[in-house]
Amino acid sequence: MISITNLSKVYNGVSVLDIDELKIHKGQAIGLVGNNGAGKTTLFSLLLDLIQPTSGYILSNDIKVSESEDWKPFTSAFVDESFLIGYLTPEEYFYFIGELRGQNKADIDALMASYSDFFNGEAIGQKKYLRDLSKGNQKKVGIVAALIGNPEVVILDEPFANLDPSTQIRLKKIIKQLADDPNTTVLVSSHDLQHVTEVTQRVVLLEKGKVVMDKEKTAGTFAELENYFKGISESYAPVPVMEEE
Amino acid sequence: MIKQFINLEWKSFTRSAAFKQNLAFKILMIFGAIYMLALLGGLGFGSYFLIEKLELGEPIRVVNKYLIYYFFFDLAMRYVLQKMPVTNIKPLLYLPITRSNIVKYALGKTSISFFNIAHAFFFIPFSIVLLVKGDAPFINVLGWHLAMICITYTINYLNVFMNNMDSVFYPVIGLIAASGILQYYGIFDITTYSAPVFDFFYDNAFGFIIPLVLVVSSAYFAFEYFKKQLYLDAGLKTEVKEASTEDLSFLDRFGKVSTYLKNDIKLIKRNKRARTTFLVGFLFVFYGFFFMNDIYSSINGMKVFAGLFCTGGFLFMFGGLVPSWDSSYYKLMMSQNIPYRDFLLSKWWLMIASTVVSTLLCTLYLYFGWDWWFAMIAGAIYNIGFNSSVVLLGGAYVKTPIDLMSSKKAFGDSKAFNAKTLLLVIPKLFLPVLIYYAFALTINESAGFIAIAVTGVLGLLFRNKIFDLIERVYKKEKYDTIAAYAQKD
């Protein structure tokens, strides 16, 4: 279980994240949505102890992430390309992460085989270093690496961006499987409302660092989210432009 | 249009990472540049008088004789350092600017580069002295001077073609070096063939027409060539090398550390910047030769100095930048289940291994006497025992992200010099010299060397304490380091 209490992050007097309370139960799959600057990546960075909170704290399985490092063995993430080691081939990268997570070579080989449809004949076995792969293939590698060693908490920042349509469909299947696993807590952010509502069980909407909506997913969630964002886009559109249209 | 281009250039210059340094370093850089130019200017101004004083012959003829080496050196420097200016071109391709204009802009940019301007600091003062002191006919000096400008620019444009021609370049350089050696030993003198060419430009005032034709045609061909290269899948393509994998499983015997050790070896093998550092580190083995002249070789303190550098080249160059080597994926390292000590230990073992290899290579100093060899061994033990930990401590304060792909800045990252890392130079380099004198002056020279070695061994015993300290520093600096590494140049 992850519990966030009075968490805030302030840069130069500007508050970028301010969450009074947020509890994520074990095994839940949470979708994080919000416009640019809403604080999604800030929240993920705080969860991974990559930045320090200005106030408040996060407990992950009762471990305070900013004070102890004991959350690391059961947590994995793919946030951006700075999680990839450019001079390794994808296979070497998987083996490396595997060694850190107590997996042997055979485990990793089995894992790669099981995700072969996700890689779709690309990325793996290409004799290319990660830095030379396309953005989409890099992302595939990063996502699969985050699944090594059956982590209890998986954090994926915009996993759908840069992926081709078929891979997006395959990824949805993978995340759904994780979501159904009662031992795995999943946090996914995305700009694609359709994807998020499809794969998660609960949607949290951030706006300017604050939680403005937090709901268990229902049939109406997608429409509700779309309405919300439509409202924002209309309230921000300058009036003269509207008249021209 | 030109105004826009100049505006772009100015911004890219003033906003470049190099300018974001602290003031002290900026001043240091400016002094460095002035020093270089003053050196060239002094050479241009003084060579006339020097040649006359040494009675080598008529100055212009002497200069002409060696110009061939000057220009080949220029070509070599350009090939290694001056790259085709393609980096800023990509965003221009999509804009309504004709391809010819983009090429003209890029070529124009090379024309005013440092590599061309620097020559003026030699040729202009030399020509002036030639006129004033040498009473040389103005028209001949002018013709010769113009010819030199044309040759400089011909080399500039030739260099545009010469990207990625290593297979041609290195044999040519080898030939030039060989001819230099042959000339030194009086076997074959290439200048007997080249000097008349340069003399011709001086003797015939209108001889510069020939290099002028050369520069115009080379500029034309460079233009045409460049224009053809201006596609994303041609000259603007970033080269992709086929990945090579190697079996490093023999390292598994080192236990947990092997996970990182395997990565570190790949890091050095597959990244230009790290590779350069590795090679330069071993070139330090020859550093002792600088101390071979009479002034220094009588001072044993200098030998201690040399011993530290010769055996610890890689240690200083590589270790001082840990953990920056892993900066591009530092977030991963920080969110994975990585005990920092193991991570550090892997770098430590790497430094120890390289110091041992360097020390073996340093056996060649036995040739110069036991003193030299003792200094090497003492330096090596001090490096292994003490400096290996101290450089890692210094590295904890260095927060410069390293771009692994480029070999630029391999000779020192400006931001890597902050007050704390400078302070750590004292235990790294000066403490052993002090220790040496403390014992050499009171007991004898051997005692001095032994004392250094003993300090090294003591350092080894306290390694874990120093590592504790490093770990604390790293935890304190963690967030700052992550933020600093996230910044791109």
XYZ file of C-alpha atoms in Angstrom:
734
model
C 0.000 0.000 0.000
C 1.152 3.496 -0.808
C -0.004 6.355 1.341
C 0.725 9.997 0.650
C 0.320 12.549 3.439
C 0.441 16.357 3.155
C 2.872 15.996 0.283
C 4.034 19.211 -1.401
C 6.815 20.351 -3.660
C 7.637 24.018 -4.121
C 10.109 25.419 -6.660
C 11.121 29.049 -6.186
C 7.945 29.846 -4.325
C 5.720 28.161 -6.914
C 3.867 25.110 -5.714
C 3.976 22.329 -8.289
C 2.468 19.584 -6.181
C 0.202 19.719 -3.144
C -1.602 16.546 -2.104
C -3.265 16.361 1.296
C -3.952 12.692 1.275
C -3.891 9.879 -1.246
C -4.011 6.186 -0.451
C -3.361 3.487 -3.000
C -4.244 -0.004 -1.940
C -2.095 -2.985 -2.679
C -2.897 -4.490 -6.036
C -4.713 -1.453 -7.305
C -3.984 0.000 -10.740
C -4.098 3.772 -10.775
C -4.244 5.993 -13.811
C -2.822 9.473 -13.441
C -4.087 12.115 -15.863
C -3.595 15.826 -16.151
C -2.306 18.491 -18.497
C 1.346 19.436 -18.823
C 2.598 20.874 -15.576
C -0.100 19.172 -13.528
C 2.542 17.437 -11.410
C 2.389 13.870 -12.682
C 6.122 13.434 -13.211
C 6.829 15.336 -9.990
C 4.699 12.847 -8.100
C 6.484 9.895 -9.712
C 9.874 11.435 -8.963
C 8.852 11.825 -5.326
C 7.660 8.220 -5.223
C 11.089 7.144 -6.455
C 12.937 9.509 -4.103
C 14.536 11.308 -7.047
C 13.521 14.673 -5.587
C 12.909 15.751 -2.024
C 9.445 16.785 -0.855
C 9.110 20.316 0.499
C 6.748 18.960 3.103
C 4.933 15.739 3.871
C 5.940 12.193 3.128
C 5.171 9.045 1.195
C 4.895 5.634 2.790
C 5.342 2.652 0.544
C 4.531 -0.556 2.426
C 5.065 1.496 5.586
C 8.549 2.544 4.458
C 9.177 6.267 4.268
C 10.704 6.559 0.794
C 12.683 9.721 1.540
C 14.366 8.183 4.546
C 14.905 4.505 3.917
C 15.920 2.713 0.742
C 14.105 -0.482 1.598
C 11.376 0.285 -0.927
C 13.803 -0.253 -3.792
C 13.735 -4.067 -3.909
C 9.984 -4.196 -4.575
C 9.610 -1.065 -6.702
C 10.430 -0.590 -10.360
C 9.828 2.208 -12.823
C 10.294 3.548 -16.280
C 9.991 7.315 -16.345
C 12.155 8.496 -19.229
C 15.195 7.554 -21.300
C 17.484 8.400 -18.395
C 16.466 4.981 -17.098
C 18.233 3.333 -20.038
C 21.936 2.627 -20.332
C 22.690 3.742 -23.868
C 25.813 1.735 -24.501
C 24.270 -1.629 -23.714
C 22.286 -3.818 -26.077
C 18.711 -4.471 -24.904
C 19.656 -8.009 -23.882
C 22.625 -6.822 -21.826
C 20.411 -4.209 -20.204
C 17.855 -6.849 -19.209
C 20.582 -9.076 -17.785
C 21.972 -6.148 -15.819
C 18.599 -5.229 -14.305
C 17.982 -8.931 -13.750
C 21.184 -9.305 -11.751
C 20.203 -6.346 -9.603
C 16.807 -7.935 -8.982
C 18.124 -11.372 -8.205
C 17.149 -13.036 -11.471
C 19.423 -15.379 -13.331
C 20.146 -15.435 -17.030
C 17.598 -18.164 -17.697
C 14.859 -16.137 -15.975
C 15.633 -13.178 -18.196
C 15.754 -15.285 -21.333
C 12.331 -16.671 -20.436
C 11.035 -13.160 -19.806
C 12.303 -11.931 -23.167
C 10.718 -14.896 -24.878
C 7.402 -14.211 -23.189
C 7.435 -10.622 -24.418
C 8.580 -11.454 -27.925
C 5.192 -10.458 -29.349
C 5.488 -7.100 -27.582
C 8.876 -6.505 -29.203
C 7.444 -7.654 -32.524
C 10.805 -8.773 -33.864
C 12.340 -5.387 -33.190
C 14.669 -4.175 -30.454
C 15.808 -7.648 -29.440
C 18.453 -9.494 -31.416
C 19.186 -6.467 -33.585
C 22.866 -6.024 -32.712
C 22.159 -2.455 -31.785
C 22.928 -0.463 -28.693
C 20.002 1.075 -26.849
C 21.128 4.574 -27.837
C 20.753 3.641 -31.515
C 17.216 2.294 -31.217
C 14.188 4.357 -32.197
C 12.286 6.151 -29.445
C 9.466 3.619 -29.611
C 11.758 0.620 -29.309
C 13.652 2.253 -26.456
C 10.370 2.650 -24.671
C 9.464 -1.007 -25.165
C 12.767 -2.040 -23.620
C 12.308 0.327 -20.693
C 8.807 -0.929 -19.971
C 9.748 -4.604 -20.084
C 12.786 -3.907 -17.890
C 10.442 -2.404 -15.317
C 8.620 -5.739 -15.122
C 11.707 -7.793 -14.287
C 11.651 -9.622 -10.975
C 7.917 -9.348 -10.279
C 7.993 -5.965 -8.528
C 5.132 -5.123 -6.175
C 4.993 -1.504 -7.283
C 5.319 -0.595 -10.957
C 5.510 3.040 -12.051
C 5.202 3.898 -15.738
C 5.252 7.504 -16.907
C 3.410 7.904 -20.205
C 4.079 4.387 -21.411
C 1.808 4.765 -24.446
C 3.524 7.792 -25.965
C 5.744 7.032 -28.991
C 4.390 3.502 -29.400
C 2.815 2.275 -32.610
C -0.880 1.284 -32.506
C -0.293 -2.481 -32.376
C 2.185 -2.097 -29.554
C -0.233 0.145 -27.673
C -2.811 -2.622 -27.846
C -0.273 -5.183 -26.629
C 0.821 -2.840 -23.849
C -2.760 -2.407 -22.703
C -2.973 -6.161 -22.354
C 0.228 -6.267 -20.310
C -0.876 -3.488 -17.956
C -4.308 -5.072 -17.540
C -2.624 -8.301 -16.492
C -0.596 -6.388 -13.919
C -3.739 -4.632 -12.748
C -5.498 -7.939 -12.227
C -2.624 -9.256 -10.144
C -3.615 -8.634 -6.507
C 0.059 -8.350 -5.501
C 1.065 -5.666 -7.969
C 0.278 -2.011 -7.500
C 0.490 -0.122 -10.783
C 0.770 3.614 -11.393
C 0.387 4.731 -14.983
C 0.224 8.252 -16.325
C -1.037 9.102 -19.784
C -2.482 11.838 -21.936
C -4.648 9.287 -23.675
C -7.854 9.211 -21.632
C -9.154 6.190 -23.494
C -6.115 4.070 -22.665
C -6.077 5.088 -19.023
C -9.695 4.358 -18.398
C -9.357 1.061 -20.192
C -6.442 -0.393 -18.224
C -6.816 1.004 -14.704
C -9.246 0.533 -11.859
C -9.044 4.033 -10.482
C -8.329 7.394 -12.067
C -6.689 10.360 -10.344
C -6.851 13.703 -12.082
C -4.213 16.286 -11.241
C -4.511 19.953 -12.074
C -1.817 22.445 -11.086
C -0.474 20.069 -8.481
C -3.771 19.313 -6.805
C -6.005 16.257 -6.954
C -9.218 17.499 -8.523
C -10.812 14.128 -9.166
C -10.226 10.692 -7.697
C -12.663 7.981 -8.672
C -13.030 4.275 -9.012
C -13.443 3.632 -12.699
C -16.986 3.208 -13.936
C -18.544 3.140 -17.370
C -18.940 6.902 -17.258
C -15.382 7.788 -16.250
C -14.105 8.381 -19.767
C -16.905 10.779 -20.630
C -16.441 12.557 -17.333
C -12.717 13.062 -17.949
C -13.299 14.209 -21.485
C -15.823 16.742 -20.305
C -13.431 18.033 -17.709
C -10.598 18.619 -20.184
C -12.992 20.061 -22.733
C -14.085 22.523 -20.081
C -10.510 23.612 -19.462
C -9.708 24.016 -23.149
C -12.806 26.145 -23.702
C -12.313 28.310 -20.674
C -8.800 29.109 -21.883
C -9.620 29.808 -25.532
C -9.535 33.527 -26.329
C -12.948 34.931 -27.223
C -12.141 36.579 -30.600
C -10.954 33.260 -32.029
C -14.218 31.662 -31.036
C -16.146 34.333 -32.885
C -14.178 33.723 -36.062
C -15.044 30.082 -35.942
C 19.017 36.422 -43.915
C 22.667 36.926 -42.961
C 21.525 38.954 -40.004
C 19.442 36.016 -38.802
C 22.365 33.618 -39.195
C 24.708 35.906 -37.298
C 22.087 36.278 -34.601
C 21.832 32.478 -34.321
C 25.586 32.096 -34.114
C 25.885 34.751 -31.464
C 23.250 33.075 -29.317
C 24.736 29.624 -29.710
C 28.081 31.090 -28.711
C 27.019 33.111 -25.707
C 24.621 30.464 -24.462
C 26.986 27.559 -24.857
C 27.670 25.493 -21.793
C 31.249 26.727 -21.671
C 30.040 30.192 -20.789
C 28.030 29.063 -17.837
C 31.189 28.577 -15.826
C 32.021 30.448 -12.736
C 33.932 33.670 -13.132
C 37.280 32.348 -11.977
C 37.240 29.686 -14.621
C 36.167 32.112 -17.323
C 39.136 34.307 -16.522
C 41.387 31.266 -16.603
C 39.994 30.297 -20.016
C 40.467 33.785 -21.418
C 44.050 33.839 -20.163
C 44.599 30.459 -21.761
C 43.359 31.715 -25.113
C 45.435 34.893 -24.872
C 48.471 32.829 -23.978
C 48.019 30.589 -27.031
C 47.634 33.536 -29.378
C 50.508 35.404 -27.767
C 52.651 32.330 -28.265
C 51.801 32.194 -31.954
C 52.251 35.946 -32.292
C 55.557 35.762 -30.502
C 56.627 33.008 -32.842
C 55.626 35.104 -35.840
C 57.361 38.153 -34.470
C 60.400 36.456 -33.071
C 61.239 33.757 -35.560
C 62.919 36.247 -37.891
C 65.289 37.375 -35.180
C 65.767 33.876 -33.882
C 66.722 32.512 -37.268
C 69.092 35.406 -37.827
C 70.707 34.985 -34.458
C 71.190 31.264 -34.880
C 72.550 31.985 -38.372
C 70.403 29.371 -40.010
C 70.195 31.343 -43.224
C 67.849 33.788 -44.836
C 64.755 33.799 -42.578
C 62.153 33.572 -45.335
C 63.983 30.584 -46.870
C 64.270 28.844 -43.535
C 60.578 29.341 -42.849
C 59.718 28.129 -46.346
C 61.783 25.036 -45.733
C 59.744 23.981 -42.732
C 56.356 25.267 -43.862
C 55.451 21.837 -45.185
C 55.464 20.506 -41.634
C 53.554 23.532 -40.394
C 50.757 22.936 -42.873
C 50.649 19.205 -42.326
C 50.412 19.796 -38.614
C 47.594 22.230 -39.326
C 45.812 19.631 -41.434
C 46.194 17.006 -38.738
C 44.867 19.344 -36.051
C 41.888 20.231 -38.177
C 41.118 16.646 -39.021
C 41.025 15.699 -35.382
C 39.397 18.801 -33.924
C 37.524 20.748 -36.600
C 34.311 19.007 -37.485
C 31.881 19.714 -40.260
C 29.498 22.246 -38.766
C 26.349 20.185 -39.154
C 24.984 20.317 -35.641
C 22.919 23.447 -36.061
C 21.820 22.639 -39.579
C 18.979 20.205 -39.029
C 16.450 22.757 -37.770
C 17.211 24.954 -40.772
C 16.318 22.299 -43.324
C 12.587 22.611 -42.748
C 12.578 26.391 -43.043
C 12.155 28.378 -46.232
C 15.892 28.801 -46.761
C 17.495 27.467 -49.927
C 19.924 24.626 -49.549
C 22.691 26.689 -51.155
C 22.265 29.361 -48.535
C 22.484 26.848 -45.736
C 25.687 25.458 -47.219
C 27.140 28.911 -47.713
C 26.338 29.664 -44.103
C 27.978 26.481 -42.869
C 31.066 26.917 -45.028
C 31.255 30.589 -44.129
C 31.232 29.544 -40.531
C 34.270 27.321 -41.024
C 36.058 30.217 -42.764
C 36.052 32.378 -39.674
C 36.855 29.551 -37.309
C 39.708 29.681 -34.847
C 41.717 27.297 -37.016
C 42.031 29.960 -39.723
C 42.277 33.069 -37.601
C 45.057 31.603 -35.476
C 47.378 31.526 -38.503
C 47.070 35.279 -38.911
C 48.804 35.626 -35.555
C 51.857 33.982 -37.033
C 51.902 35.164 -40.636
C 51.036 38.841 -40.137
C 53.772 39.672 -37.596
C 56.258 37.597 -39.557
C 55.452 39.443 -42.780
C 55.720 42.816 -41.056
C 59.100 42.010 -39.538
C 60.198 40.738 -42.924
C 59.319 44.092 -44.471
C 60.689 46.319 -41.748
C 63.799 44.482 -40.628
C 64.546 42.352 -43.617
C 64.047 45.095 -46.201
C 62.200 42.556 -48.305
C 60.465 43.917 -51.400
C 56.873 44.683 -50.511
C 55.405 43.084 -53.594
C 57.128 39.731 -52.901
C 56.103 39.675 -49.255
C 52.538 40.525 -50.185
C 52.435 37.797 -52.834
C 53.873 35.251 -50.424
C 51.483 36.317 -47.692
C 48.473 35.990 -49.999
C 49.675 32.559 -51.073
C 49.847 31.483 -47.415
C 46.298 32.713 -46.786
C 45.101 30.789 -49.843
C 46.846 27.598 -48.706
C 45.347 27.931 -45.227
C 41.885 28.200 -46.711
C 42.497 25.389 -49.180
C 43.254 23.179 -46.182
C 40.135 24.485 -44.492
C 37.918 23.418 -47.396
C 39.789 20.169 -47.961
C 38.964 19.282 -44.387
C 35.271 19.358 -45.281
C 35.813 16.335 -47.516
C 38.041 14.642 -45.066
C 35.478 13.592 -42.527
C 35.634 9.913 -41.742
C 38.645 9.128 -43.887
C 40.674 7.529 -41.134
C 42.061 4.898 -43.470
C 43.652 7.642 -45.596
C 44.441 10.038 -42.819
C 46.472 7.915 -40.472
C 48.833 6.449 -43.114
C 49.475 9.978 -44.417
C 50.268 11.198 -40.911
C 52.498 8.171 -40.482
C 54.365 9.057 -43.688
C 54.845 12.657 -42.573
C 56.122 11.581 -39.193
C 58.443 9.094 -40.878
C 59.786 11.760 -43.224
C 60.408 14.007 -40.245
C 62.428 11.284 -38.577
C 64.282 10.514 -41.800
C 65.116 14.190 -42.158
C 66.319 14.377 -38.582
C 68.760 11.563 -39.214
C 69.763 13.019 -42.575
C 68.569 10.070 -44.631
C 65.903 11.705 -46.715
C 64.923 15.363 -46.775
C 61.388 16.042 -47.913
C 61.946 19.795 -47.677
C 64.352 19.784 -50.640
C 61.227 19.143 -52.689
C 58.763 21.274 -50.788
C 60.891 24.349 -50.078
C 61.177 25.395 -53.728
C 57.389 25.452 -53.974
C 57.078 27.954 -51.131
C 60.118 29.864 -52.395
C 58.374 30.179 -55.726
C 55.516 32.108 -54.099
C 58.023 34.528 -52.638
C 60.191 34.932 -55.718
C 57.252 35.380 -58.054
C 54.926 38.004 -56.717
C 52.038 36.683 -58.777
C 52.666 33.091 -57.831
C 49.783 33.303 -55.406
C 47.471 32.920 -58.403
C 48.077 29.163 -58.230
C 46.924 28.693 -54.611
C 44.154 31.173 -55.325
C 42.864 28.872 -58.055
C 43.225 26.001 -55.591
C 41.248 27.717 -52.874
C 38.474 28.762 -55.244
C 38.126 25.286 -56.700
C 38.334 23.576 -53.310
C 35.672 25.936 -51.987
C 33.529 25.145 -55.016
C 33.905 21.402 -54.625
C 33.340 21.652 -50.895
C 30.146 23.565 -51.625
C 28.909 20.965 -54.116
C 29.908 18.091 -51.873
C 28.299 19.604 -48.832
C 25.097 20.315 -50.717
C 24.823 16.663 -51.703
C 25.424 15.666 -48.089
C 22.597 17.828 -46.857
C 20.140 14.983 -46.400
C 19.147 13.212 -43.256
C 20.274 9.889 -44.674
C 23.564 11.228 -46.085
C 25.926 13.613 -44.329
C 23.553 14.454 -41.517
C 23.105 10.834 -40.560
C 24.503 9.828 -37.235
C 26.589 6.793 -37.683
C 25.306 3.608 -36.158
C 27.865 1.000 -35.342
C 26.877 -2.594 -35.062
C 26.784 -3.650 -31.479
C 29.449 -6.051 -30.388
C 28.888 -8.127 -27.342
C 31.588 -9.843 -25.409
C 31.543 -12.542 -22.823
C 32.646 -11.066 -19.526
C 31.236 -13.844 -17.399
C 34.748 -14.634 -16.143
C 34.293 -11.544 -13.969
C 31.452 -13.245 -12.108
C 33.981 -14.590 -9.626
C 34.176 -11.108 -8.124
C 30.717 -11.641 -6.721
C 28.295 -8.764 -6.435
C 30.776 -6.216 -7.706
C 30.992 -8.061 -11.015
C 27.556 -6.772 -12.074
C 28.920 -3.240 -12.136
C 32.405 -4.194 -13.239
C 30.996 -5.747 -16.410
C 29.122 -2.541 -17.100
C 32.140 -0.378 -16.443
C 34.242 -2.322 -18.889
C 31.538 -1.931 -21.523
C 31.349 1.741 -20.646
C 35.021 2.175 -21.444
C 34.960 0.012 -24.552
C 31.896 1.478 -26.191
C 32.012 5.186 -25.475
C 34.373 7.562 -27.150
C 34.823 9.838 -24.204
C 35.573 7.006 -21.806
C 37.882 5.337 -24.322
C 39.870 8.549 -24.776
C 40.216 8.901 -21.026
C 41.397 5.331 -20.780
C 44.077 5.780 -23.449
C 45.220 9.166 -22.186
C 45.427 7.692 -18.708
C 47.998 5.203 -19.931
C 49.940 7.839 -21.862
C 50.716 9.273 -18.435
C 53.191 6.420 -18.059
C 55.540 8.558 -20.156
C 54.957 11.645 -18.060
C 58.189 11.037 -16.188
C 60.198 11.970 -19.270
C 59.248 15.586 -18.700
C 61.260 15.433 -15.510
C 64.300 13.926 -17.146
C 66.256 17.092 -17.761
C 68.949 18.141 -15.354
C 66.924 20.787 -13.559
C 64.415 18.287 -12.226
C 66.125 14.950 -12.109
C 68.332 16.055 -9.234
C 65.259 16.856 -7.143
C 63.783 13.690 -5.689
C 60.517 15.439 -4.810
C 59.908 15.736 -8.529
C 60.423 12.022 -8.899
C 57.745 11.415 -6.288
C 55.476 13.678 -8.274
C 56.276 11.794 -11.458
C 55.737 8.482 -9.695
C 52.228 9.505 -8.714
C 51.327 10.640 -12.208
C 52.967 7.857 -14.192
C 51.272 5.094 -12.257
C 48.009 6.891 -11.549
C 47.109 8.533 -14.854
C 43.933 6.576 -15.352
C 43.100 6.755 -11.661
C 43.126 10.554 -11.711
C 41.418 10.949 -15.080
C 38.685 8.380 -14.493
C 38.222 8.292 -10.744
C 37.794 12.031 -10.397
C 34.686 11.832 -12.546
C 32.893 9.039 -10.699
C 29.847 9.042 -10.620
C 29.549 11.388 -13.621
C 30.340 8.503 -15.966
C 26.947 7.093 -15.076
C 25.224 10.455 -15.304
C 23.091 9.659 -18.351
C 21.255 6.901 -16.500
C 21.710 8.134 -12.957
C 17.976 8.096 -12.220
C 17.921 4.399 -12.977
C 20.858 3.757 -10.686
C 19.195 5.725 -7.921
C 15.860 3.948 -8.144
C 17.271 0.469 -8.480
C 18.253 -1.744 -5.655
C 21.914 -0.790 -5.757
C 24.135 -0.687 -2.706
C 26.287 2.351 -3.354
C 29.305 0.662 -1.858
C 29.292 -2.104 -4.457
C 28.922 0.494 -7.170
C 31.960 2.359 -5.817
C 33.927 -0.818 -5.263
C 33.633 -1.729 -8.905
C 35.162 1.619 -9.910
C 37.781 1.142 -7.224
C 38.827 -2.262 -8.541
C 39.030 -0.847 -12.032
C 41.387 1.864 -10.845
C 43.482 -0.605 -8.893
C 43.834 -2.898 -11.907
C 44.847 -0.053 -14.190
C 47.326 1.292 -11.655
C 48.927 -2.143 -11.424
C 49.225 -2.320 -15.212
C 50.672 1.218 -15.368
C 53.143 0.296 -12.659
C 54.292 -2.721 -14.636
C 54.797 -0.470 -17.661
C 56.718 1.943 -15.465
C 59.396 -0.706 -14.951
C 61.014 0.990 -17.945
C 62.137 3.749 -15.589
C 64.627 1.258 -14.126
C 66.730 2.300 -17.107
C 67.162 5.731 -15.526
C 68.224 4.439 -12.176
C 66.926 2.863 -8.977
C 65.771 6.210 -7.628
C 63.272 6.537 -10.427
C 61.986 3.053 -9.951
C 61.620 3.455 -6.196
C 59.665 6.653 -6.809
C 57.368 4.746 -9.197
C 56.747 1.895 -6.788
C 56.180 4.251 -3.855
C 53.832 6.352 -5.987
C 51.955 3.258 -7.112
C 51.407 2.001 -3.567
C 50.279 5.446 -2.463
C 47.905 5.618 -5.414
C 46.454 2.189 -4.758
C 46.112 2.590 -1.040
C 45.233 6.193 -0.572
C 44.521 8.117 -3.752
C 42.088 5.527 -5.108
C 39.718 6.408 -2.271
C 40.478 10.115 -2.231
C 39.663 10.614 -5.927
C 36.329 8.912 -5.348
C 35.690 11.296 -2.479
C 36.454 14.228 -4.774
C 34.166 12.776 -7.413
C 31.254 12.875 -5.013
C 31.327 16.660 -5.311
C 31.593 16.740 -9.092
C 28.217 17.235 -10.662
C 29.028 17.592 -14.328
C 27.002 15.336 -16.572
C 29.212 13.540 -19.062
C 28.143 13.209 -22.650
C 29.584 9.783 -23.326
C 29.285 10.097 -27.088
C 31.617 13.010 -27.667
C 35.343 12.939 -27.150
C 35.430 16.662 -26.620
C 36.400 17.985 -23.250
C 38.206 14.751 -22.511
C 41.064 16.798 -21.162
C 39.204 18.238 -18.289
C 35.758 19.375 -17.596
C 35.791 22.904 -16.417
C 32.955 22.431 -13.976
C 34.843 19.540 -12.445
C 37.149 22.059 -10.850
C 35.381 23.430 -7.856
C 36.874 24.498 -4.599
C 36.312 21.138 -2.933
C 37.943 19.080 -5.662
C 40.856 21.506 -5.748
C 41.299 21.129 -2.000
C 41.508 17.380 -2.440
C 44.540 17.830 -4.678
C 46.553 18.435 -1.531
C 46.293 14.899 -0.101
C 46.513 13.452 -3.603
C 49.724 15.107 -4.778
C 51.375 17.285 -2.189
C 51.056 15.148 0.905
C 53.279 12.376 -0.505
C 55.946 14.922 -1.450
C 55.831 16.314 2.079
C 56.016 12.835 3.552
C 58.998 12.094 1.387
C 60.934 15.131 2.532
C 59.968 14.636 6.161
C 61.725 11.276 6.099
C 64.351 11.827 3.418
C 65.798 14.863 5.139
C 65.782 13.369 8.621
C 66.759 9.774 7.884
C 67.650 9.044 4.268
C 66.176 8.918 0.785
C 65.091 5.298 0.966
C 63.218 6.054 4.156
C 61.369 8.784 2.280
C 60.181 6.381 -0.396
C 59.296 3.747 2.181
C 57.298 6.294 4.171
C 55.150 7.095 1.134
C 54.490 3.421 0.559
C 53.604 2.863 4.209
C 51.119 5.746 4.061
C 49.579 4.024 1.066
C 49.211 0.781 2.978
C 47.650 2.654 5.888
C 45.190 4.197 3.463
C 44.232 0.724 2.326
C 43.491 -0.231 5.916
C 41.271 2.826 6.311
C 39.558 2.338 2.960
C 36.277 1.313 4.490
C 36.252 4.404 6.684
C 36.785 6.622 3.641
C 34.070 4.709 1.812
C 31.701 5.370 4.713
C 32.447 9.044 4.353
C 31.873 8.914 0.587
C 28.571 7.162 1.109
C 27.447 9.874 3.493
C 28.465 12.596 1.037
C 26.628 10.834 -1.752
C 23.441 10.588 0.270
C 23.619 14.237 1.165
C 24.299 15.297 -2.401
C 21.956 12.813 -4.062
C 19.112 15.168 -5.044
C 21.459 17.924 -6.178
C 23.344 15.420 -8.269
C 20.185 14.043 -9.913
C 19.037 17.584 -10.721
C 22.453 18.550 -12.110
C 22.668 15.454 -14.295
C 19.222 16.125 -15.704
C 20.499 19.377 -17.211
C 21.673 19.086 -20.770
C 24.395 21.179 -22.338
